[in-house]
Amino acid sequence: IQFVPRVEIGQTIFNSVKIPKENVLGDKGQGYKNLFSGLVAERCAIIGSSLGIAWLTAITALIYTNIRTQFNRPIYDFQGVSFPITQLITELMAATELGFTSATEYDKTIERQHFKEKKYIKYNASFSSGAKFLASNLAHKISYETQQLCGGIAFTDNLRIDKALEVAKVQEIIGGARNIQLYLVSRAIKDMISFL
C-alpha cells in the first residue's frame, strides 16, 4: 500500500560489542522492562493519531454532505445521511474524551513518579489499551462509513477518505492488535471483579 506510512522492521545483531558505562541507558538487565515501559506512551500517540483520522473523515463527510445536493437540497438533510454521521460524531466525541483522559492519567503517573509501581503500570496499560482499542476501531469504522456516505468521490484525491481508511487499518494493528488490547482490558476487569 503505497500511501500508508510504514516503519521498516528488521533485525539488528551485535556481536562482541562493548558499550562504555557512560553510554549505557538504564540499569543493566532492565532493557526488556524499559522497552515495555514505553508501550503506554506509544498507545497514547496511536490514540491521538486515530482520533485525528476519525475527526478528519467525519468533518470531511459533514462538509461534503452539506455541499452536495440532490432534489434541490443538501444530502445531509436526508435522515439516511445525517443520522449515521451524527451517530459517528457522537461516538467520536466520547472516544476523544476517553483518549484525553487516558493521556492525562499517564501524565499524572509520570509526574508523580509512580511509573515503577506495578499497580500504576497495570492501570495505565489497561486504560490506554481500552482507549487505543476504541479510538483505532472507531477511526476505521468512521473512515469506512463516511466513504460509503460520500460515494464515489470518497475514492478520489478530492476527499482523501480512502487514504485515511488505509492508515486507520494500520492504526488498529500497531501498538498491539485489537485482541491484544482486549486481552489487557479483560485482565483489568478480572482484577476489578476480585475486589467485589
mmCIF file of C-alpha atoms in Angstrom:
data_model
loop_
_atom_site.group_PDB
_atom_site.id
_atom_site.type_symbol
_atom_site.label_atom_id
_atom_site.label_comp_id
_atom_site.label_asym_id
_atom_site.label_seq_id
_atom_site.Cartn_x
_atom_site.Cartn_y
_atom_site.Cartn_z
ATOM 1 C CA ILE A 1 0.000 0.000 0.000
ATOM 2 C CA GLN A 2 1.907 2.982 -1.282
ATOM 3 C CA PHE A 3 0.331 5.745 0.743
ATOM 4 C CA VAL A 4 0.398 4.142 4.199
ATOM 5 C CA PRO A 5 3.281 5.360 6.356
ATOM 6 C CA ARG A 6 5.472 2.384 7.144
ATOM 7 C CA VAL A 7 8.111 1.509 9.639
ATOM 8 C CA GLU A 8 10.931 -0.584 8.282
ATOM 9 C CA ILE A 9 11.219 -3.619 10.523
ATOM 10 C CA GLY A 10 14.308 -5.748 10.650
ATOM 11 C CA GLN A 11 16.706 -7.422 12.989
ATOM 12 C CA THR A 12 19.914 -5.878 14.238
ATOM 13 C CA ILE A 13 22.518 -8.208 15.683
ATOM 14 C CA PHE A 14 25.537 -7.008 17.635
ATOM 15 C CA ASN A 15 28.384 -9.461 18.229
ATOM 16 C CA SER A 16 31.125 -8.753 20.770
ATOM 17 C CA VAL A 17 30.158 -5.106 21.174
ATOM 18 C CA LYS A 18 31.323 -3.261 24.277
ATOM 19 C CA ILE A 19 29.426 -0.186 25.405
ATOM 20 C CA PRO A 20 31.208 2.314 27.661
ATOM 21 C CA LYS A 21 29.408 2.709 31.020
ATOM 22 C CA GLU A 22 28.671 6.370 30.373
ATOM 23 C CA ASN A 23 26.738 5.403 27.217
ATOM 24 C CA VAL A 24 24.516 2.761 28.820
ATOM 25 C CA LEU A 25 20.903 3.867 29.181
ATOM 26 C CA GLY A 26 19.086 2.479 32.208
ATOM 27 C CA ASP A 27 20.185 -0.222 34.598
ATOM 28 C CA LYS A 28 21.927 -3.396 33.471
ATOM 29 C CA GLY A 29 19.481 -6.214 32.766
ATOM 30 C CA GLN A 30 16.485 -3.873 32.618
ATOM 31 C CA GLY A 31 16.321 -3.395 28.838
ATOM 32 C CA TYR A 32 13.252 -5.590 28.341
ATOM 33 C CA LYS A 33 11.395 -3.834 31.144
ATOM 34 C CA ASN A 34 12.430 -0.410 29.836
ATOM 35 C CA LEU A 35 11.265 -1.320 26.348
ATOM 36 C CA PHE A 36 7.827 -2.311 27.564
ATOM 37 C CA SER A 37 7.534 0.735 29.809
ATOM 38 C CA GLY A 38 7.159 2.803 26.636
ATOM 39 C CA LEU A 39 4.083 0.936 25.411
ATOM 40 C CA VAL A 40 1.589 3.168 27.211
ATOM 41 C CA ALA A 41 3.167 6.296 25.738
ATOM 42 C CA GLU A 42 3.111 4.639 22.312
ATOM 43 C CA ARG A 43 -0.561 3.776 22.710
ATOM 44 C CA CYS A 44 -1.348 7.358 23.729
ATOM 45 C CA ALA A 45 0.279 8.542 20.489
ATOM 46 C CA ILE A 46 -1.706 5.976 18.479
ATOM 47 C CA ILE A 47 -4.897 7.099 20.223
ATOM 48 C CA GLY A 48 -4.180 10.692 19.187
ATOM 49 C CA SER A 49 -3.401 9.692 15.628
ATOM 50 C CA SER A 50 -6.523 7.524 15.384
ATOM 51 C CA LEU A 51 -8.698 10.320 16.733
ATOM 52 C CA GLY A 52 -7.146 12.693 14.199
ATOM 53 C CA ILE A 53 -8.002 10.313 11.362
ATOM 54 C CA ALA A 54 -11.535 9.858 12.678
ATOM 55 C CA TRP A 55 -12.144 13.611 13.029
ATOM 56 C CA LEU A 56 -10.652 14.240 9.574
ATOM 57 C CA THR A 57 -13.015 11.813 7.876
ATOM 58 C CA ALA A 58 -16.062 12.798 9.953
ATOM 59 C CA ILE A 59 -15.611 16.518 9.266
ATOM 60 C CA THR A 60 -14.864 15.838 5.596
ATOM 61 C CA ALA A 61 -18.117 13.886 5.303
ATOM 62 C CA LEU A 62 -20.017 16.580 7.176
ATOM 63 C CA ILE A 63 -18.757 19.295 4.836
ATOM 64 C CA TYR A 64 -19.216 17.246 1.665
ATOM 65 C CA THR A 65 -22.755 16.119 2.522
ATOM 66 C CA ASN A 66 -23.742 19.733 3.164
ATOM 67 C CA ILE A 67 -22.297 20.844 -0.202
ATOM 68 C CA ARG A 68 -23.592 18.020 -2.404
ATOM 69 C CA THR A 69 -27.238 18.379 -3.374
ATOM 70 C CA GLN A 70 -29.948 16.026 -4.569
ATOM 71 C CA PHE A 71 -33.549 17.070 -5.216
ATOM 72 C CA ASN A 72 -32.502 20.702 -4.646
ATOM 73 C CA ARG A 73 -31.292 20.178 -1.074
ATOM 74 C CA PRO A 74 -28.065 19.080 0.628
ATOM 75 C CA ILE A 75 -27.886 15.313 1.055
ATOM 76 C CA TYR A 76 -27.179 15.894 4.746
ATOM 77 C CA ASP A 77 -30.840 16.947 5.066
ATOM 78 C CA PHE A 78 -31.871 13.345 4.433
ATOM 79 C CA GLN A 79 -32.030 11.232 7.583
ATOM 80 C CA GLY A 80 -30.303 8.338 5.841
ATOM 81 C CA VAL A 81 -27.209 10.549 5.638
ATOM 82 C CA SER A 82 -27.453 12.858 8.660
ATOM 83 C CA PHE A 83 -28.321 10.207 11.257
ATOM 84 C CA PRO A 84 -25.283 7.973 10.579
ATOM 85 C CA ILE A 85 -22.948 10.989 10.584
ATOM 86 C CA THR A 86 -24.499 12.253 13.812
ATOM 87 C CA GLN A 87 -24.119 8.849 15.453
ATOM 88 C CA LEU A 88 -20.480 8.561 14.353
ATOM 89 C CA ILE A 89 -19.632 12.041 15.619
ATOM 90 C CA THR A 90 -21.343 11.318 18.948
ATOM 91 C CA GLU A 91 -19.271 8.136 19.356
ATOM 92 C CA LEU A 92 -16.173 10.087 18.356
ATOM 93 C CA MET A 93 -16.833 12.751 20.987
ATOM 94 C CA ALA A 94 -16.909 10.042 23.679
ATOM 95 C CA ALA A 95 -13.765 8.361 22.316
ATOM 96 C CA THR A 96 -11.974 11.716 22.238
ATOM 97 C CA GLU A 97 -12.778 12.310 25.895
ATOM 98 C CA LEU A 98 -11.541 8.816 26.770
ATOM 99 C CA GLY A 99 -8.350 9.435 24.785
ATOM 100 C CA PHE A 100 -7.673 12.696 26.633
ATOM 101 C CA THR A 101 -8.370 11.007 29.966
ATOM 102 C CA SER A 102 -6.005 8.151 29.127
ATOM 103 C CA ALA A 103 -3.196 10.580 28.272
ATOM 104 C CA THR A 104 -3.911 12.657 31.389
ATOM 105 C CA GLU A 105 -3.773 9.574 33.637
ATOM 106 C CA TYR A 106 -0.461 8.570 32.081
ATOM 107 C CA ASP A 107 0.918 12.097 32.588
ATOM 108 C CA LYS A 108 -0.139 12.019 36.254
ATOM 109 C CA THR A 109 1.684 8.713 36.739
ATOM 110 C CA ILE A 110 4.883 10.117 35.231
ATOM 111 C CA GLU A 111 4.640 13.406 37.168
ATOM 112 C CA ARG A 112 4.172 11.578 40.475
ATOM 113 C CA GLN A 113 6.998 9.129 39.742
ATOM 114 C CA HIS A 114 4.623 6.140 40.036
ATOM 115 C CA PHE A 115 5.866 4.571 36.800
ATOM 116 C CA LYS A 116 7.831 1.898 38.681
ATOM 117 C CA GLU A 117 4.887 0.752 40.807
ATOM 118 C CA LYS A 118 3.149 -2.326 39.445
ATOM 119 C CA LYS A 119 -0.426 -1.208 40.195
ATOM 120 C CA TYR A 120 0.065 2.035 38.249
ATOM 121 C CA ILE A 121 1.740 0.221 35.370
ATOM 122 C CA LYS A 122 -1.205 -2.200 35.094
ATOM 123 C CA TYR A 123 -3.753 0.606 35.463
ATOM 124 C CA ASN A 124 -2.166 2.702 32.718
ATOM 125 C CA ALA A 125 -1.673 -0.316 30.456
ATOM 126 C CA SER A 126 -5.309 -1.374 30.663
ATOM 127 C CA PHE A 127 -6.678 2.175 30.434
ATOM 128 C CA SER A 128 -4.570 3.018 27.394
ATOM 129 C CA SER A 129 -5.371 -0.360 25.824
ATOM 130 C CA GLY A 130 -9.101 0.264 26.108
ATOM 131 C CA ALA A 131 -8.781 3.760 24.694
ATOM 132 C CA LYS A 132 -6.478 2.553 21.888
ATOM 133 C CA PHE A 133 -8.916 -0.234 21.001
ATOM 134 C CA LEU A 134 -11.845 2.173 20.874
ATOM 135 C CA ALA A 135 -10.072 5.011 19.036
ATOM 136 C CA SER A 136 -8.399 2.873 16.374
ATOM 137 C CA ASN A 137 -11.522 0.785 15.805
ATOM 138 C CA LEU A 138 -13.608 3.948 15.532
ATOM 139 C CA ALA A 139 -11.141 5.553 13.096
ATOM 140 C CA HIS A 140 -11.558 2.527 10.833
ATOM 141 C CA LYS A 141 -15.344 2.478 11.235
ATOM 142 C CA ILE A 142 -15.792 6.209 10.613
ATOM 143 C CA SER A 143 -13.453 6.192 7.615
ATOM 144 C CA TYR A 144 -15.332 3.266 6.085
ATOM 145 C CA GLU A 145 -18.815 4.647 6.808
ATOM 146 C CA THR A 146 -18.010 8.147 5.557
ATOM 147 C CA GLN A 147 -16.615 6.593 2.398
ATOM 148 C CA GLN A 148 -19.995 4.943 1.879
ATOM 149 C CA LEU A 149 -21.938 8.120 2.674
ATOM 150 C CA CYS A 150 -19.889 10.273 0.290
ATOM 151 C CA GLY A 151 -19.989 7.761 -2.550
ATOM 152 C CA GLY A 152 -17.503 7.508 -5.408
ATOM 153 C CA ILE A 153 -15.788 10.829 -4.728
ATOM 154 C CA ALA A 154 -14.512 9.349 -1.451
ATOM 155 C CA PHE A 155 -12.140 7.182 -3.505
ATOM 156 C CA THR A 156 -10.552 10.159 -5.228
ATOM 157 C CA ASP A 157 -7.842 12.556 -4.119
ATOM 158 C CA ASN A 158 -10.529 15.216 -3.665
ATOM 159 C CA LEU A 159 -11.570 13.928 -0.234
ATOM 160 C CA ARG A 160 -8.680 11.622 0.770
ATOM 161 C CA ILE A 161 -11.009 9.422 2.798
ATOM 162 C CA ASP A 162 -9.601 6.340 1.066
ATOM 163 C CA LYS A 163 -6.101 7.192 2.277
ATOM 164 C CA ALA A 164 -7.372 7.842 5.793
ATOM 165 C CA LEU A 165 -9.048 4.428 5.758
ATOM 166 C CA GLU A 166 -5.800 2.695 4.815
ATOM 167 C CA VAL A 167 -3.937 4.427 7.642
ATOM 168 C CA ALA A 168 -6.788 3.589 10.046
ATOM 169 C CA LYS A 169 -6.325 -0.103 9.232
ATOM 170 C CA VAL A 170 -2.673 0.144 10.265
ATOM 171 C CA GLN A 171 -3.588 2.004 13.483
ATOM 172 C CA GLU A 172 -5.645 -0.992 14.594
ATOM 173 C CA ILE A 173 -2.575 -3.242 14.449
ATOM 174 C CA ILE A 174 0.416 -1.175 15.610
ATOM 175 C CA GLY A 175 0.971 -0.958 19.339
ATOM 176 C CA GLY A 176 -0.830 -4.289 19.707
ATOM 177 C CA ALA A 177 -3.667 -5.645 17.595
ATOM 178 C CA ARG A 178 -7.295 -5.447 18.759
ATOM 179 C CA ASN A 179 -7.311 -8.782 20.565
ATOM 180 C CA ILE A 180 -4.162 -7.873 22.500
ATOM 181 C CA GLN A 181 -5.849 -4.668 23.680
ATOM 182 C CA LEU A 182 -8.999 -6.580 24.626
ATOM 183 C CA TYR A 183 -6.901 -9.146 26.491
ATOM 184 C CA LEU A 184 -5.233 -6.420 28.572
ATOM 185 C CA VAL A 185 -8.578 -4.807 29.355
ATOM 186 C CA SER A 186 -10.169 -8.176 30.221
ATOM 187 C CA ARG A 187 -7.355 -8.845 32.718
ATOM 188 C CA ALA A 188 -8.042 -5.494 34.373
ATOM 189 C CA ILE A 189 -11.763 -6.281 34.533
ATOM 190 C CA LYS A 190 -10.986 -9.632 36.131
ATOM 191 C CA ASP A 191 -8.829 -7.844 38.715
ATOM 192 C CA MET A 192 -11.713 -5.456 39.445
ATOM 193 C CA ILE A 193 -14.090 -8.378 39.978
ATOM 194 C CA SER A 194 -11.754 -9.798 42.615
ATOM 195 C CA PHE A 195 -12.344 -6.634 44.688
ATOM 196 C CA LEU A 196 -16.111 -7.226 44.820
#
